[in-house]
Amino acid sequence: MDQPEATRSADRVYAQAKAMAVTFHFRPGERINEVELARRLGSSRTPLREALNRLASEGFLVAAPNRGFLARTLEARQVRSLYEYRGLVEAGAVRLACERASDAAIAELVAFAEQGVVSPGSDEHALRQLRFDEAFHERVAALADNDEILRSVTALNERIRFVRWIGLRKGSQTRLPAGHLAILNGLQRRDVRQAVALMQRHIAERLDHIVDLVRDSYAELYTDNRLAAHLVGAET
């Protein structure tokens, strides 16, 4: 059965506003002008307010008493916390995948990982690698056969997307394909200890550079913000 028009409209507004929040189209701490945003998205205030409340509950915006909605902050401590949480969640995902995934499903993921982009080289390549990397981690989570883990990994991908984009644009993750294949080697051999250790190491590599990545992210936000240019236009 087709969705009612009102539901489709609310979903559209949510997707568009989310793309803007994820890519920091709204700068950190900026107050969201709901009237202007509703006009831009061609929406009434009700579905927009529902979307903003949902985004606040998901951590993409901040609901401030008597001030409406503010763009989320971009701080090294917060980004570090997200990466540390991601390490715990994805270690659990690959542990369960070792126990539950079929050989055929693992082989399919290996074939996917072998297509990884080696070096970004441009905005377009960096964006492709970003999408590829997110898809890889979500596919590993899917092999755990646990909907809550998959939901968490997907949400974490979105919350750290901008910082990861900056790292990829600077060429700091050119080892991604090799890291993915090493994790899958442990998964294929059902070596839980190795697969978990490699996943944790793969994610922890960014922790030593969080301060630099956040600094570079701010520089991008206040000069060009190419990620928003690439992704927000596709939604709006």
GROMACS .gro file of C-alpha atoms in nm:
model
  236
    1MET     CA    1   0.000   0.000   0.000
    2ASP     CA    2   0.128   0.345  -0.091
    3GLN     CA    3   0.220   0.583   0.189
    4PRO     CA    4  -0.014   0.877   0.250
    5GLU     CA    5   0.104   1.203   0.095
    6ALA     CA    6   0.159   1.359   0.438
    7THR     CA    7   0.388   1.071   0.539
    8ARG     CA    8   0.590   1.096   0.218
    9SER     CA    9   0.622   1.470   0.270
   10ALA     CA   10   0.743   1.427   0.628
   11ASP     CA   11   0.995   1.162   0.519
   12ARG     CA   12   1.124   1.391   0.244
   13VAL     CA   13   1.169   1.684   0.479
   14TYR     CA   14   1.345   1.461   0.732
   15ALA     CA   15   1.585   1.325   0.468
   16GLN     CA   16   1.666   1.673   0.338
   17ALA     CA   17   1.719   1.825   0.682
   18LYS     CA   18   1.927   1.526   0.787
   19ALA     CA   19   2.158   1.561   0.486
   20MET     CA   20   2.215   1.922   0.588
   21ALA     CA   21   2.283   1.832   0.952
   22VAL     CA   22   2.512   1.536   0.875
   23THR     CA   23   2.732   1.745   0.646
   24PHE     CA   24   2.740   2.048   0.878
   25HIS     CA   25   2.557   2.264   0.627
   26PHE     CA   26   2.446   2.418   0.957
   27ARG     CA   27   2.764   2.536   1.123
   28PRO     CA   28   2.841   2.420   1.479
   29GLY     CA   29   2.629   2.602   1.735
   30GLU     CA   30   2.424   2.785   1.470
   31ARG     CA   31   2.058   2.842   1.553
   32ILE     CA   32   1.831   2.684   1.292
   33ASN     CA   33   1.607   2.941   1.129
   34GLU     CA   34   1.292   2.732   1.095
   35VAL     CA   35   1.106   2.983   0.881
   36GLU     CA   36   1.389   3.007   0.630
   37LEU     CA   37   1.450   2.631   0.632
   38ALA     CA   38   1.080   2.556   0.577
   39ARG     CA   39   1.084   2.793   0.281
   40ARG     CA   40   1.392   2.632   0.133
   41LEU     CA   41   1.254   2.280   0.170
   42GLY     CA   42   0.908   2.375   0.048
   43SER     CA   43   0.757   2.252   0.373
   44SER     CA   44   0.506   2.367   0.630
   45ARG     CA   45   0.628   2.414   0.987
   46THR     CA   46   0.467   2.095   1.125
   47PRO     CA   47   0.661   1.830   0.927
   48LEU     CA   48   0.975   2.039   0.961
   49ARG     CA   49   0.939   2.059   1.338
   50GLU     CA   50   0.882   1.681   1.350
   51ALA     CA   51   1.198   1.629   1.146
   52LEU     CA   52   1.405   1.861   1.366
   53ASN     CA   53   1.283   1.689   1.682
   54ARG     CA   54   1.375   1.353   1.535
   55LEU     CA   55   1.721   1.476   1.434
   56ALA     CA   56   1.775   1.613   1.785
   57SER     CA   57   1.684   1.276   1.936
   58GLU     CA   58   1.938   1.111   1.703
   59GLY     CA   59   2.220   1.348   1.799
   60PHE     CA   60   2.237   1.552   1.477
   61LEU     CA   61   2.090   1.869   1.631
   62VAL     CA   62   2.049   2.011   1.981
   63ALA     CA   63   1.709   2.112   2.115
   64ALA     CA   64   1.773   2.421   2.329
   65PRO     CA   65   1.502   2.550   2.568
   66ASN     CA   66   1.365   2.885   2.449
   67ARG     CA   67   1.607   2.886   2.155
   68GLY     CA   68   1.468   2.621   1.924
   69PHE     CA   69   1.722   2.397   1.752
   70LEU     CA   70   2.097   2.442   1.726
   71ALA     CA   71   2.347   2.270   1.501
   72ARG     CA   72   2.555   2.012   1.686
   73THR     CA   73   2.902   2.100   1.800
   74LEU     CA   74   3.221   1.965   1.649
   75GLU     CA   75   3.463   1.890   1.931
   76ALA     CA   76   3.757   1.653   1.955
   77ARG     CA   77   3.628   1.499   2.278
   78GLN     CA   78   3.288   1.420   2.128
   79VAL     CA   79   3.436   1.277   1.809
   80ARG     CA   80   3.676   1.065   2.014
   81SER     CA   81   3.383   0.931   2.216
   82LEU     CA   82   3.202   0.835   1.897
   83TYR     CA   83   3.507   0.651   1.764
   84GLU     CA   84   3.557   0.468   2.093
   85TYR     CA   85   3.192   0.365   2.098
   86ARG     CA   86   3.218   0.258   1.736
   87GLY     CA   87   3.516   0.038   1.825
   88LEU     CA   88   3.314  -0.143   2.090
   89VAL     CA   89   3.008  -0.190   1.868
   90GLU     CA   90   3.199  -0.310   1.565
   91ALA     CA   91   3.418  -0.545   1.769
   92GLY     CA   92   3.095  -0.707   1.886
   93ALA     CA   93   2.964  -0.715   1.530
   94VAL     CA   94   3.264  -0.897   1.389
   95ARG     CA   95   3.264  -1.137   1.685
   96LEU     CA   96   2.907  -1.239   1.611
   97ALA     CA   97   2.977  -1.248   1.238
   98CYS     CA   98   3.252  -1.505   1.302
   99GLU     CA   99   2.993  -1.724   1.473
  100ARG     CA  100   2.691  -1.667   1.251
  101ALA     CA  101   2.784  -1.568   0.896
  102SER     CA  102   2.775  -1.830   0.623
  103ASP     CA  103   3.083  -1.900   0.412
  104ALA     CA  104   2.894  -1.775   0.107
  105ALA     CA  105   2.805  -1.444   0.274
  106ILE     CA  106   3.165  -1.389   0.381
  107ALA     CA  107   3.292  -1.470   0.032
  108GLU     CA  108   3.047  -1.217  -0.112
  109LEU     CA  109   3.179  -0.950   0.125
  110VAL     CA  110   3.540  -1.035   0.030
  111ALA     CA  111   3.451  -0.984  -0.337
  112PHE     CA  112   3.299  -0.648  -0.247
  113ALA     CA  113   3.602  -0.541  -0.039
  114GLU     CA  114   3.841  -0.625  -0.321
  115GLN     CA  115   3.682  -0.347  -0.525
  116GLY     CA  116   3.796  -0.083  -0.272
  117VAL     CA  117   3.944   0.246  -0.391
  118VAL     CA  118   4.316   0.261  -0.316
  119SER     CA  119   4.374   0.636  -0.317
  120PRO     CA  120   4.120   0.922  -0.309
  121GLY     CA  121   4.299   1.174  -0.530
  122SER     CA  122   3.995   1.400  -0.572
  123ASP     CA  123   3.668   1.496  -0.405
  124GLU     CA  124   3.480   1.247  -0.619
  125HIS     CA  125   3.715   0.962  -0.529
  126ALA     CA  126   3.707   1.058  -0.162
  127LEU     CA  127   3.327   1.055  -0.166
  128ARG     CA  128   3.325   0.716  -0.340
  129GLN     CA  129   3.569   0.579  -0.084
  130LEU     CA  130   3.363   0.723   0.201
  131ARG     CA  131   3.051   0.550   0.074
  132PHE     CA  132   3.245   0.230   0.012
  133ASP     CA  133   3.394   0.229   0.361
  134GLU     CA  134   3.057   0.292   0.525
  135ALA     CA  135   2.902   0.013   0.319
  136PHE     CA  136   3.179  -0.227   0.420
  137HIS     CA  137   3.127  -0.169   0.791
  138GLU     CA  138   2.751  -0.193   0.758
  139ARG     CA  139   2.785  -0.521   0.568
  140VAL     CA  140   3.005  -0.665   0.842
  141ALA     CA  141   2.742  -0.557   1.094
  142ALA     CA  142   2.472  -0.722   0.884
  143LEU     CA  143   2.664  -1.052   0.905
  144ALA     CA  144   2.620  -1.038   1.284
  145ASP     CA  145   2.247  -1.093   1.225
  146ASN     CA  146   2.154  -0.839   1.492
  147ASP     CA  147   1.931  -0.550   1.391
  148GLU     CA  148   2.034  -0.331   1.686
  149ILE     CA  149   2.403  -0.358   1.603
  150LEU     CA  150   2.337  -0.276   1.238
  151ARG     CA  151   2.126   0.024   1.338
  152SER     CA  152   2.404   0.149   1.567
  153VAL     CA  153   2.675   0.111   1.304
  154THR     CA  154   2.466   0.295   1.045
  155ALA     CA  155   2.395   0.581   1.286
  156LEU     CA  156   2.761   0.607   1.385
  157ASN     CA  157   2.863   0.621   1.020
  158GLU     CA  158   2.638   0.921   0.975
  159ARG     CA  159   2.751   1.102   1.289
  160ILE     CA  160   3.121   1.082   1.203
  161ARG     CA  161   3.076   1.117   0.826
  162PHE     CA  162   3.211   1.470   0.801
  163VAL     CA  163   3.530   1.397   0.997
  164ARG     CA  164   3.594   1.080   0.796
  165TRP     CA  165   3.541   1.276   0.476
  166ILE     CA  166   3.811   1.521   0.581
  167GLY     CA  167   4.052   1.237   0.654
  168LEU     CA  168   3.987   1.079   0.317
  169ARG     CA  169   4.029   1.406   0.130
  170LYS     CA  170   4.368   1.448   0.294
  171GLY     CA  171   4.466   1.099   0.183
  172SER     CA  172   4.506   0.972   0.538
  173GLN     CA  173   4.315   0.647   0.487
  174THR     CA  174   4.468   0.504   0.173
  175ARG     CA  175   4.519   0.175   0.360
  176LEU     CA  176   4.146   0.114   0.391
  177PRO     CA  177   4.123  -0.172   0.136
  178ALA     CA  178   4.411  -0.362   0.296
  179GLY     CA  179   4.260  -0.310   0.642
  180HIS     CA  180   3.924  -0.439   0.524
  181LEU     CA  181   4.076  -0.748   0.365
  182ALA     CA  182   4.281  -0.826   0.675
  183ILE     CA  183   3.965  -0.818   0.889
  184LEU     CA  184   3.791  -1.046   0.641
  185ASN     CA  185   4.083  -1.288   0.645
  186GLY     CA  186   4.027  -1.339   1.017
  187LEU     CA  187   3.653  -1.367   0.956
  188GLN     CA  188   3.702  -1.632   0.688
  189ARG     CA  189   3.915  -1.838   0.923
  190ARG     CA  190   3.661  -1.788   1.204
  191ASP     CA  191   3.945  -1.652   1.415
  192VAL     CA  192   3.747  -1.435   1.657
  193ARG     CA  193   4.049  -1.298   1.839
  194GLN     CA  194   4.224  -1.187   1.521
  195ALA     CA  195   3.912  -1.045   1.356
  196VAL     CA  196   3.819  -0.844   1.666
  197ALA     CA  197   4.175  -0.716   1.717
  198LEU     CA  198   4.205  -0.609   1.354
  199MET     CA  199   3.869  -0.433   1.359
  200GLN     CA  200   3.961  -0.244   1.676
  201ARG     CA  201   4.300  -0.147   1.533
  202HIS     CA  202   4.140  -0.038   1.206
  203ILE     CA  203   3.905   0.200   1.389
  204ALA     CA  204   4.158   0.315   1.651
  205GLU     CA  205   4.400   0.440   1.383
  206ARG     CA  206   4.197   0.761   1.364
  207LEU     CA  207   4.205   0.826   1.739
  208ASP     CA  208   4.562   0.953   1.733
  209HIS     CA  209   4.463   1.218   1.480
  210ILE     CA  210   4.127   1.335   1.616
  211VAL     CA  211   4.247   1.684   1.713
  212ASP     CA  212   4.401   1.741   1.369
  213LEU     CA  213   4.093   1.607   1.192
  214VAL     CA  214   3.859   1.831   1.391
  215ARG     CA  215   4.082   2.132   1.325
  216ASP     CA  216   4.088   2.055   0.953
  217SER     CA  217   3.712   2.000   0.962
  218TYR     CA  218   3.660   2.350   1.098
  219ALA     CA  219   3.883   2.490   0.825
  220GLU     CA  220   3.665   2.314   0.566
  221LEU     CA  221   3.342   2.437   0.725
  222TYR     CA  222   3.444   2.799   0.711
  223THR     CA  223   3.593   2.796   0.363
  224ASP     CA  224   3.411   2.565   0.123
  225ASN     CA  225   3.234   2.259   0.280
  226ARG     CA  226   3.248   2.047  -0.031
  227LEU     CA  227   3.077   1.749   0.133
  228ALA     CA  228   2.762   1.957   0.181
  229ALA     CA  229   2.792   2.075  -0.178
  230HIS     CA  230   2.806   1.713  -0.297
  231LEU     CA  231   2.537   1.563  -0.075
  232VAL     CA  232   2.290   1.834   0.024
  233GLY     CA  233   2.217   1.927  -0.335
  234ALA     CA  234   2.125   1.565  -0.405
  235GLU     CA  235   1.863   1.575  -0.129
  236THR     CA  236   1.727   1.927  -0.176
   0.00000   0.00000   0.00000
